[in-house]
Short mmCIF file of N, CA and C in Angstrom, two decimals:
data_model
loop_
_atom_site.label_atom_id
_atom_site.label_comp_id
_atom_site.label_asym_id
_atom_site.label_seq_id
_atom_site.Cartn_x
_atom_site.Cartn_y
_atom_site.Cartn_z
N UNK G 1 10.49 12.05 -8.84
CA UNK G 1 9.11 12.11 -8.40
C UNK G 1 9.08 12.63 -6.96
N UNK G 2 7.55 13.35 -6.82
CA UNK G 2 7.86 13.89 -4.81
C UNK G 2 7.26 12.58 -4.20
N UNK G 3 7.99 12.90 -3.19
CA UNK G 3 7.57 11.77 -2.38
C UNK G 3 7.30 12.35 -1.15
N UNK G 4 6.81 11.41 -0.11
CA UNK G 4 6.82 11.91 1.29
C UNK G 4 8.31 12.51 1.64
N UNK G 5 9.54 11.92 1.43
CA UNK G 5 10.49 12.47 1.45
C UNK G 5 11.39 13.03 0.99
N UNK G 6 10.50 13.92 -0.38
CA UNK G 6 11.01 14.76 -0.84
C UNK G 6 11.69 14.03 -2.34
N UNK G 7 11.73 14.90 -3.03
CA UNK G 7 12.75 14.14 -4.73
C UNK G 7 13.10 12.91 -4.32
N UNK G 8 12.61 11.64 -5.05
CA UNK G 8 13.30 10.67 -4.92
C UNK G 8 13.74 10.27 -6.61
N UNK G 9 14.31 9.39 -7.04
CA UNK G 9 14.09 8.58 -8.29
C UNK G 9 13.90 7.09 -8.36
N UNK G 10 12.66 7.17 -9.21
CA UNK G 10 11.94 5.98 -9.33
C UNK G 10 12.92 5.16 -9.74
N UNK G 11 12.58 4.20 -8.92
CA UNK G 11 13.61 2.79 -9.09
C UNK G 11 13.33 1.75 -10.25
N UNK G 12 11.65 1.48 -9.74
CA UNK G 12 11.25 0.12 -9.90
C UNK G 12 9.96 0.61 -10.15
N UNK G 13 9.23 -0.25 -11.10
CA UNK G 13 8.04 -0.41 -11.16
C UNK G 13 7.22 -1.76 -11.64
N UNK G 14 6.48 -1.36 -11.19
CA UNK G 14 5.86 -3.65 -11.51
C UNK G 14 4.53 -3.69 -11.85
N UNK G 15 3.74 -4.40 -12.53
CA UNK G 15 2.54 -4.26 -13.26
C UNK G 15 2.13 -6.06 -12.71
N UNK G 16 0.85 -6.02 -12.99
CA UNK G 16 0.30 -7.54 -12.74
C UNK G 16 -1.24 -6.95 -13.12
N UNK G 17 -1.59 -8.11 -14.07
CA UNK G 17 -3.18 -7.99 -14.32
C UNK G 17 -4.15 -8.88 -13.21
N UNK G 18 -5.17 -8.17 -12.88
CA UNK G 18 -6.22 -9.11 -12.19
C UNK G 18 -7.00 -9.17 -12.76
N UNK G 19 -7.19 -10.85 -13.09
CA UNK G 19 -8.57 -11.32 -13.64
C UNK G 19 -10.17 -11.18 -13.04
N UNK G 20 -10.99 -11.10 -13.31
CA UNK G 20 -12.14 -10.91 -12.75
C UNK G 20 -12.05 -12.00 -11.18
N UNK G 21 -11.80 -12.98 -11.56
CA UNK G 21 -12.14 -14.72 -10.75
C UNK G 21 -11.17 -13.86 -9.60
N UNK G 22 -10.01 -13.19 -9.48
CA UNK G 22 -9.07 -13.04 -8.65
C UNK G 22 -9.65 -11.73 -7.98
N UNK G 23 -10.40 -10.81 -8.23
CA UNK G 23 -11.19 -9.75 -7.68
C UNK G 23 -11.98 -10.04 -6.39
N UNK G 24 -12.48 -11.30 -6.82
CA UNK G 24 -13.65 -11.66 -5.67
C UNK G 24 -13.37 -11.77 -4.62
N UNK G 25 -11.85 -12.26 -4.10
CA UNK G 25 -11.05 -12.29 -3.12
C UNK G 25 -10.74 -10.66 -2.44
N UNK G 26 -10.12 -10.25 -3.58
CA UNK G 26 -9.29 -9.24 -3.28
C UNK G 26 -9.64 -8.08 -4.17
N UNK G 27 -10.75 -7.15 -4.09
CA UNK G 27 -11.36 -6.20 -4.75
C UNK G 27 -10.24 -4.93 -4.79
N UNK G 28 -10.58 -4.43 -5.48
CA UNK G 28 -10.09 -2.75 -5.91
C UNK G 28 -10.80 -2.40 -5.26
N UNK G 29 -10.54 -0.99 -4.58
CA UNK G 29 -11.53 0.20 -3.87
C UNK G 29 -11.42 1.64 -4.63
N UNK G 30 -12.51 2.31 -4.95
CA UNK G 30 -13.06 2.92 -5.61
C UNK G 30 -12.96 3.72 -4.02
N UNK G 31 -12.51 5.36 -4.61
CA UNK G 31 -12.58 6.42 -3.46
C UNK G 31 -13.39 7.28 -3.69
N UNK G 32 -14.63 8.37 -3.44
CA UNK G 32 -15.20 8.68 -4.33
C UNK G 32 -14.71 10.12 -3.83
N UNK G 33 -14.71 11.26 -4.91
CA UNK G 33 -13.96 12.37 -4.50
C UNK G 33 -14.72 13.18 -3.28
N UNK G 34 -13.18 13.92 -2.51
CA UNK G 34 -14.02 14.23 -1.12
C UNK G 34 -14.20 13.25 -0.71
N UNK G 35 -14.24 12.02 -0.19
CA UNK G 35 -14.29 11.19 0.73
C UNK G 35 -13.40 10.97 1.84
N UNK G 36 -12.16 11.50 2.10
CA UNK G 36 -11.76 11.08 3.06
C UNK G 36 -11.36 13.01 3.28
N UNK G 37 -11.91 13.46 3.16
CA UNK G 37 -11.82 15.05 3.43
C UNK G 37 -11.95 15.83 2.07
N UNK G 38 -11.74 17.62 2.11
CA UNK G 38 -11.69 18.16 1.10
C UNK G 38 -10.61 18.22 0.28
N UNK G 39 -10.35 17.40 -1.16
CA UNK G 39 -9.92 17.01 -1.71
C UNK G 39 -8.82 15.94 -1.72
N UNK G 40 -9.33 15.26 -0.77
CA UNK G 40 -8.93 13.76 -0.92
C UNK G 40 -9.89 12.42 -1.23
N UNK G 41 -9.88 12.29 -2.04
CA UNK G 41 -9.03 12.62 -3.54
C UNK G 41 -9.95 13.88 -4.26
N UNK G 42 -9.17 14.29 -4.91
CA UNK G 42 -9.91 15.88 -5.53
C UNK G 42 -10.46 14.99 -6.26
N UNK G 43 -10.38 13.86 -7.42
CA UNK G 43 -11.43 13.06 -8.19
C UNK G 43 -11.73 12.05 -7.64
N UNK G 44 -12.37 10.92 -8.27
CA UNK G 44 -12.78 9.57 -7.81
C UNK G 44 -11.27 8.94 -8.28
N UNK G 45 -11.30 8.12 -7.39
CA UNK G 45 -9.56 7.19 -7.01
C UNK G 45 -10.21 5.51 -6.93
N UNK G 46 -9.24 5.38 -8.00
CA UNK G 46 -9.23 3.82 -7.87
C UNK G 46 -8.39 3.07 -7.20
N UNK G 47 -7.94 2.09 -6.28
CA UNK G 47 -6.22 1.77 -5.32
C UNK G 47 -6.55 0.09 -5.71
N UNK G 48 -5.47 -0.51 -6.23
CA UNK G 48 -5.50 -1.69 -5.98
C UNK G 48 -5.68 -2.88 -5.03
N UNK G 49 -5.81 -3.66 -4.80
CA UNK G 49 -6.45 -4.89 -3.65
C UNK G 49 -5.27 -4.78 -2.37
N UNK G 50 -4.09 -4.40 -2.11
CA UNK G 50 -2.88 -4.16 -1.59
C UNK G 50 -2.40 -2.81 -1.20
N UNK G 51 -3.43 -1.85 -1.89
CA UNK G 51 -2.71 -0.38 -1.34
C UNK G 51 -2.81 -0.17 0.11
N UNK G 52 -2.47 0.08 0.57
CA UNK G 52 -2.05 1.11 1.60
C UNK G 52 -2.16 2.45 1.74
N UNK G 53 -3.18 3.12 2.50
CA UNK G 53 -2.92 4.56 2.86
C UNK G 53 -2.51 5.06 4.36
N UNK G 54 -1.70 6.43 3.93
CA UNK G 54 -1.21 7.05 5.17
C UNK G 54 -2.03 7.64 6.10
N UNK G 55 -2.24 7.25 7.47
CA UNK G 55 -3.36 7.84 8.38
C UNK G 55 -2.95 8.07 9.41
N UNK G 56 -3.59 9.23 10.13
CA UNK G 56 -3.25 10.12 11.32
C UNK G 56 -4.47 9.84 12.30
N UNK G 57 -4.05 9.40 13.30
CA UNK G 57 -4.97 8.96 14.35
C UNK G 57 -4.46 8.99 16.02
N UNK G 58 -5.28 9.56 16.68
CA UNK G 58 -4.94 9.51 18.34
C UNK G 58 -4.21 7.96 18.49
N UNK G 59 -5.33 6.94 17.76
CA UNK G 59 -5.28 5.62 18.21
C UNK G 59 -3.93 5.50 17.88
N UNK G 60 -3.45 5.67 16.86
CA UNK G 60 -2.08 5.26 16.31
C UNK G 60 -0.55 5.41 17.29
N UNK G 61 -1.42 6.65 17.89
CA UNK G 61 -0.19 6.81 18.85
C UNK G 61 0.34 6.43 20.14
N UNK G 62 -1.32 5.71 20.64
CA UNK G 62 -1.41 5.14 21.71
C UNK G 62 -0.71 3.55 21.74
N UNK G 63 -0.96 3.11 20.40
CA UNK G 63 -0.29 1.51 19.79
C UNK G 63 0.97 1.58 19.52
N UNK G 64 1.65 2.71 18.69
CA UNK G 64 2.80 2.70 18.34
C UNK G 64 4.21 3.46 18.75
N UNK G 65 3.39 4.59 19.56
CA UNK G 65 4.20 6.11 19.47
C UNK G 65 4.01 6.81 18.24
N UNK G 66 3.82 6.57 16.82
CA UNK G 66 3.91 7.06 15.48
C UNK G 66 2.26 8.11 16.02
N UNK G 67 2.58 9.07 15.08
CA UNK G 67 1.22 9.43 15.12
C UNK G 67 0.82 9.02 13.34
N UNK G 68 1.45 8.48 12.61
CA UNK G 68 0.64 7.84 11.27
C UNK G 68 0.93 6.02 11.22
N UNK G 69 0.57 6.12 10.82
CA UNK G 69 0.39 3.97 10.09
C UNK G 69 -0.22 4.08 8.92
N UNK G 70 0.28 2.80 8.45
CA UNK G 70 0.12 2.34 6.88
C UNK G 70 -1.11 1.64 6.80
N UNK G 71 -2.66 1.73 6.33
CA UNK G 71 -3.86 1.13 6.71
C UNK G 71 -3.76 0.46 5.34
N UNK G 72 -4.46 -0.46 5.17
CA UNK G 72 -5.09 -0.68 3.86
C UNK G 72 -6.24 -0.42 4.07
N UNK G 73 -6.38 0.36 2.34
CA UNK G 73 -7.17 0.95 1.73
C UNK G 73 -9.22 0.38 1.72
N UNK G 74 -8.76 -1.02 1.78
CA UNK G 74 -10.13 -2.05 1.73
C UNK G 74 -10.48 -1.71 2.88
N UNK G 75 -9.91 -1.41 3.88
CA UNK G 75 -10.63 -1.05 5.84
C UNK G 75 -11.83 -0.38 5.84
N UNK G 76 -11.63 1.04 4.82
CA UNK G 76 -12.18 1.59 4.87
C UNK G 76 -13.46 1.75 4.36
N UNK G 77 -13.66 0.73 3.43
CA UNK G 77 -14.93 0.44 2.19
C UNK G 77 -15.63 0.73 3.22
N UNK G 78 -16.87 1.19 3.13
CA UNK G 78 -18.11 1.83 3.66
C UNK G 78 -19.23 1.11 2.65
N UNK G 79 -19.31 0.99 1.61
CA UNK G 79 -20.13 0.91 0.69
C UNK G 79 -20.92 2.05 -0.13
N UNK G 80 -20.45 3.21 0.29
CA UNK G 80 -21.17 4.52 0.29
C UNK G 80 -20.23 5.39 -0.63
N UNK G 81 -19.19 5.91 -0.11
CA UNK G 81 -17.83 6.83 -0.48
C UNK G 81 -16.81 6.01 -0.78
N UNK G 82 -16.08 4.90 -0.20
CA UNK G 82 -15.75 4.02 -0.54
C UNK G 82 -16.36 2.68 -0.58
N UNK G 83 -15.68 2.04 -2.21
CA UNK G 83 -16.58 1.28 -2.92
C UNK G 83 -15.29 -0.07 -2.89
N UNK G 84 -16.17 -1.47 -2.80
CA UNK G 84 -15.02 -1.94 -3.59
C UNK G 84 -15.96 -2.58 -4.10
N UNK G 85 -14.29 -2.82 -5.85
CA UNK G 85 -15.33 -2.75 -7.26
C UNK G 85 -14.16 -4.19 -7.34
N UNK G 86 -15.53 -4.88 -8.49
CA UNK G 86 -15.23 -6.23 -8.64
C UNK G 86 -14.89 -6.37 -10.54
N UNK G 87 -14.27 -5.79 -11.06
CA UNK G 87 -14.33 -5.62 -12.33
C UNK G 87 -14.42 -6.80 -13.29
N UNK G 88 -15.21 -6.53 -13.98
CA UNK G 88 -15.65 -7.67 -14.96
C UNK G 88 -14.99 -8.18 -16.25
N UNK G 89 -14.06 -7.09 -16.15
CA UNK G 89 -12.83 -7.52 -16.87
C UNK G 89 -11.53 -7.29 -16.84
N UNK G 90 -10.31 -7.95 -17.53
CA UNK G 90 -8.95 -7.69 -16.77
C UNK G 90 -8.37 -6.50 -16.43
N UNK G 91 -8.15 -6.00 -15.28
CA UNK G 91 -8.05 -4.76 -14.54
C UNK G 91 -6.09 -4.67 -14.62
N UNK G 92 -4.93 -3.86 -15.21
CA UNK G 92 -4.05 -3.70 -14.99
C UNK G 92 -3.65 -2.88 -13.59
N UNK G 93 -2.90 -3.02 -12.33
CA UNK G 93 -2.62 -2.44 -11.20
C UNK G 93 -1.01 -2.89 -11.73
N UNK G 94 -0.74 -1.35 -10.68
CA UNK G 94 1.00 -0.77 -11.23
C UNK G 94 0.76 -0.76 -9.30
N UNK G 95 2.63 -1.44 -9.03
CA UNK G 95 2.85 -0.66 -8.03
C UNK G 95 4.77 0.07 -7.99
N UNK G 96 5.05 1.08 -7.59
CA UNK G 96 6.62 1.71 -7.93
C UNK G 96 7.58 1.01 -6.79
N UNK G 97 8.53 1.49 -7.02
CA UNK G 97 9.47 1.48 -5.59
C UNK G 97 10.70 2.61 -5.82
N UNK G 98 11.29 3.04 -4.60
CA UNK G 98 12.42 4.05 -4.37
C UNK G 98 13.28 3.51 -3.76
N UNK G 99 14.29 4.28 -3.74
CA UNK G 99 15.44 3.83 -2.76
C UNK G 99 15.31 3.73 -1.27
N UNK G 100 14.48 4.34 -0.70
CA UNK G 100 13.71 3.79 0.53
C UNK G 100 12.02 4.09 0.45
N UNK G 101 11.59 3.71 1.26
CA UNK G 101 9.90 3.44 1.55
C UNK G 101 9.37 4.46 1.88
N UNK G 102 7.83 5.14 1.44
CA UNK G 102 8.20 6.34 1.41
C UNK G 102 6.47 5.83 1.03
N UNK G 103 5.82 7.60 0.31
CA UNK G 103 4.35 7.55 0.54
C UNK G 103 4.42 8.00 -1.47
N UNK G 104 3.22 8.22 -1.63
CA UNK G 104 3.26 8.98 -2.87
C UNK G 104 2.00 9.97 -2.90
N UNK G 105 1.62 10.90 -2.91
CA UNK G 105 0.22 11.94 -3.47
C UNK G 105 -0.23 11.53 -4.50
N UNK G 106 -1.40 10.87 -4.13
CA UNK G 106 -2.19 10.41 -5.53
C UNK G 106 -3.44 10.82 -5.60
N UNK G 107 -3.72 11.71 -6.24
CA UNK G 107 -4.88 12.30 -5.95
C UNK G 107 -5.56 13.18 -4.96
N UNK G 108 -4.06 13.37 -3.81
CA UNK G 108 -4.62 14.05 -2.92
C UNK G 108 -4.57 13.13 -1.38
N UNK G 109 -4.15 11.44 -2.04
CA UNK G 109 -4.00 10.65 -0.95
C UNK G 109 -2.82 10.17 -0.79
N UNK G 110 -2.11 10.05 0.55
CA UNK G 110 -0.54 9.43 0.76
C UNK G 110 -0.41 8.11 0.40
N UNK G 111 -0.56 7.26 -0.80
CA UNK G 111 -0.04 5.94 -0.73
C UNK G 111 0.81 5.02 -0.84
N UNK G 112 1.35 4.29 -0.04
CA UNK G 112 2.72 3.86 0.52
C UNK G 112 3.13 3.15 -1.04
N UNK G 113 4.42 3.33 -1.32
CA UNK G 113 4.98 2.79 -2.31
C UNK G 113 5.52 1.21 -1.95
N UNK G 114 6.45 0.41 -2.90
CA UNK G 114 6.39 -0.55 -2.50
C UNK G 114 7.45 -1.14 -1.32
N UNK G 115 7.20 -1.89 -0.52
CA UNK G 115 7.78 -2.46 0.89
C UNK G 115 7.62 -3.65 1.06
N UNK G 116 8.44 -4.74 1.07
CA UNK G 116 7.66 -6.24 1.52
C UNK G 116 7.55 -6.28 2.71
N UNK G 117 7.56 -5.30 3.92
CA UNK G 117 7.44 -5.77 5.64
C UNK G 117 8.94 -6.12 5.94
N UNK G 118 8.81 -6.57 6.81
CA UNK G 118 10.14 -6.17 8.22
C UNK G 118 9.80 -7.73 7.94
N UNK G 119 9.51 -8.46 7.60
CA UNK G 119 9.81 -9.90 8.30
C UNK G 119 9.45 -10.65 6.83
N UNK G 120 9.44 -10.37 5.70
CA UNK G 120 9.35 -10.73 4.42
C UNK G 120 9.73 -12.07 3.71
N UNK G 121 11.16 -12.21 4.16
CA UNK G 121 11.62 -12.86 3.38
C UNK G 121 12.57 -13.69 4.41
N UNK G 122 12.51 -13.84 5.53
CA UNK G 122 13.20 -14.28 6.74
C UNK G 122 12.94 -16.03 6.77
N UNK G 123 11.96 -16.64 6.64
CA UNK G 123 11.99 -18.10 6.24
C UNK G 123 11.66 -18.36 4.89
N UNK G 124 12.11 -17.44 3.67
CA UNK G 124 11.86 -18.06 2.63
C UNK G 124 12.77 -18.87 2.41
N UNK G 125 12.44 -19.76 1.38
CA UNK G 125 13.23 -20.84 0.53
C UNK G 125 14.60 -20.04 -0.21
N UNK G 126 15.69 -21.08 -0.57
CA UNK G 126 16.53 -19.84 -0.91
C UNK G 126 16.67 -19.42 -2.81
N UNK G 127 15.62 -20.38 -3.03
CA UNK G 127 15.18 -20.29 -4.60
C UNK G 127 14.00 -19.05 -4.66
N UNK G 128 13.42 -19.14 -3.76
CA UNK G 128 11.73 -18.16 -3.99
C UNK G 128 12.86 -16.43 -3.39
N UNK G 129 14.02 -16.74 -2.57
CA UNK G 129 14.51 -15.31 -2.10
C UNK G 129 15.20 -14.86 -3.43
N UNK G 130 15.69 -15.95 -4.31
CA UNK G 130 16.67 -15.59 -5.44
C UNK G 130 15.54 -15.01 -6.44
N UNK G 131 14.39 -15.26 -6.60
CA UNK G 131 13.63 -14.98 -7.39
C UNK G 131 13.23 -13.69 -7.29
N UNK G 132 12.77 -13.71 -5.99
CA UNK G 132 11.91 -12.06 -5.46
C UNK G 132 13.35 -11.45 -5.58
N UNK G 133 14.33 -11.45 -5.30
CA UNK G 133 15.34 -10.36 -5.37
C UNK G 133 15.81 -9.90 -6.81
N UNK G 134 15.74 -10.86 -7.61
CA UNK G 134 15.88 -11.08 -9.53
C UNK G 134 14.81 -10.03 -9.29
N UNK G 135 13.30 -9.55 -8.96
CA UNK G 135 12.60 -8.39 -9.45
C UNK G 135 12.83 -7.26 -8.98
N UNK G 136 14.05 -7.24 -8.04
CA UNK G 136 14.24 -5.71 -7.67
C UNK G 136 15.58 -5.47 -7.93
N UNK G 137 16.52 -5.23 -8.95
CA UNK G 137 17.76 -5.15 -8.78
C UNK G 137 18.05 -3.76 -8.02
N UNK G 138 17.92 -3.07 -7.79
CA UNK G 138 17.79 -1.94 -6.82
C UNK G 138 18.40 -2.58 -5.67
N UNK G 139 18.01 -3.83 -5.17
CA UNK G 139 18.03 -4.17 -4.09
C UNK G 139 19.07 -5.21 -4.07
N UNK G 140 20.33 -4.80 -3.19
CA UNK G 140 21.18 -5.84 -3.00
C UNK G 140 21.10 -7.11 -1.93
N UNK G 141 20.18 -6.88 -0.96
CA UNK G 141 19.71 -7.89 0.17
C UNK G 141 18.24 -7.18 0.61
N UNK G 142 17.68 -8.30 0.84
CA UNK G 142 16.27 -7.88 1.80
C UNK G 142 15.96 -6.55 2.76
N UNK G 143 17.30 -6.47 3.58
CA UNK G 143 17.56 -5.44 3.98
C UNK G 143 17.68 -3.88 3.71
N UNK G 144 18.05 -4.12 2.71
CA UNK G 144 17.91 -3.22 1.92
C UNK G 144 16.82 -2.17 1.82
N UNK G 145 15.69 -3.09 1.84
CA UNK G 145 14.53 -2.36 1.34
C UNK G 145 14.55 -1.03 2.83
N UNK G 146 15.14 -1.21 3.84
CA UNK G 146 15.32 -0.13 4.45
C UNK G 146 13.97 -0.14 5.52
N UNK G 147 14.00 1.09 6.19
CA UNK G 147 13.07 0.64 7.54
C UNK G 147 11.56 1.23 7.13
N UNK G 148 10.27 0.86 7.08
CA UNK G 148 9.20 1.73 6.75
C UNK G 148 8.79 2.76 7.06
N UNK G 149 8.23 3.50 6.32
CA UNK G 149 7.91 4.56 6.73
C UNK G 149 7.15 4.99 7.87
N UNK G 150 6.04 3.58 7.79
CA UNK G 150 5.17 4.08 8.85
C UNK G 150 4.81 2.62 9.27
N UNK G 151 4.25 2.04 10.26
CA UNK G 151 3.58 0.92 10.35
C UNK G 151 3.07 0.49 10.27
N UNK G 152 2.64 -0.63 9.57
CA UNK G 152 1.38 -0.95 9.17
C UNK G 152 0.66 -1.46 10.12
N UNK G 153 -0.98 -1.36 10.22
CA UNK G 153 -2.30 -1.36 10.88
C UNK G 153 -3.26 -2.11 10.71
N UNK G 154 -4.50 -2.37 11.01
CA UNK G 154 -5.57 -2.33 10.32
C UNK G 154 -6.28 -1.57 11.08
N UNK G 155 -7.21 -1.85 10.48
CA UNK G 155 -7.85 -0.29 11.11
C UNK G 155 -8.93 -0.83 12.37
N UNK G 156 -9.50 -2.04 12.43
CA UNK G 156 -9.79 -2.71 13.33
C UNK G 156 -9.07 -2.65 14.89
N UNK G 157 -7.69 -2.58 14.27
CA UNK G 157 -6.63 -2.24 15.25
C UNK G 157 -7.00 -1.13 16.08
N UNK G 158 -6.81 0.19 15.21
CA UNK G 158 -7.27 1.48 15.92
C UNK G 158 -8.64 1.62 16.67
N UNK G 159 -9.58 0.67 16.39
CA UNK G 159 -11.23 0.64 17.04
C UNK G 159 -11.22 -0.35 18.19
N UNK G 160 -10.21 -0.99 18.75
CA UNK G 160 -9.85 -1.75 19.79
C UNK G 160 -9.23 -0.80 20.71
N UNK G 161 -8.27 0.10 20.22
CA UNK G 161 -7.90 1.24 21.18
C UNK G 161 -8.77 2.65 21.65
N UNK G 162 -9.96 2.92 20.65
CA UNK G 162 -10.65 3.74 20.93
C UNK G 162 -11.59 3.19 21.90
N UNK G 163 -11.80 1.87 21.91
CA UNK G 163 -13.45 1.55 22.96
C UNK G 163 -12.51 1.24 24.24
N UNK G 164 -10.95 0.66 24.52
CA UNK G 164 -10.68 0.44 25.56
C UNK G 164 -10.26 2.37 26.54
#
């Protein structure tokens, strides 16, 4: 598959249904096409309650040095172009993983594949670490999962650096 960094092979992939009751918390966002420029997404894009997209911002660089970060996708709901949708019935969300952390083109949008963070699994229990690691055999230690691609944000973040 392409990735931000070029041919990778899909490792991993993981599925989980959300029930309606579990939406209300944590909505899907609905992208509507052309919304975040010309052809992003060339159609309407659905991202699960957890996605992450890749974004280019002055602010970003002033916080991090990076000129991109990893936003989630919900920041951006507007109510207008982006929607978040509360589905009324059980909604299946897929997320992949590679041999390192990396973005994917979906529609026209960079969204980060899977990563548990830099600090993940550092006070877990050593039953809940044996467990989460049982779902990635890919992965021989936490470490593993390798350094992210980009950093994650919120986007609140970046509107604290634009007004100062």
């Amino acid at each position: 598959m392409t990735t931000h960094h070029g041919l990778q092979t899909l490792l991993w992939k993981g599925a989980m249904t959300l029930e309606p009751s579990q939406t209300r918390d944590s909505a899907m966002t609905r992208i509507t096409a052309d919304a975040l420029g010309l052809g992003r997404p060339a159609m309407d894009l659905v991202l699960g309650p957890s996605a992450h997209i890749l974004h280019k911002s002055p602010a970003i660089k002033a916080l991090t040095g990076t000129t991109e970060a990893l936003i989630p996708i919900r920041d951006f709901v507007d109510g207008n172009q982006l929607v978040a949708l509360h589905p009324a019935s059980r909604v299946q969300v897929y997320q992949i993983g590679f041999a390192r952390h990396t973005c994917v083109n979906v529609n026209g949008i960079a969204v980060e594949t899977l990563h548990p963070g830099p600090a993940h699994l550092f006070n877990a229990r050593a039953e809940i670490q044996q467990h989460f690691e049982a779902l990635f055999p890919h992965v021989q230690t936490p470490a593993a999962f390798g350094p992210m691609v980009a950093p994650r944000l919120r986007l609140e973040d970046l509107a604290l650096v634009q007004v100062a």
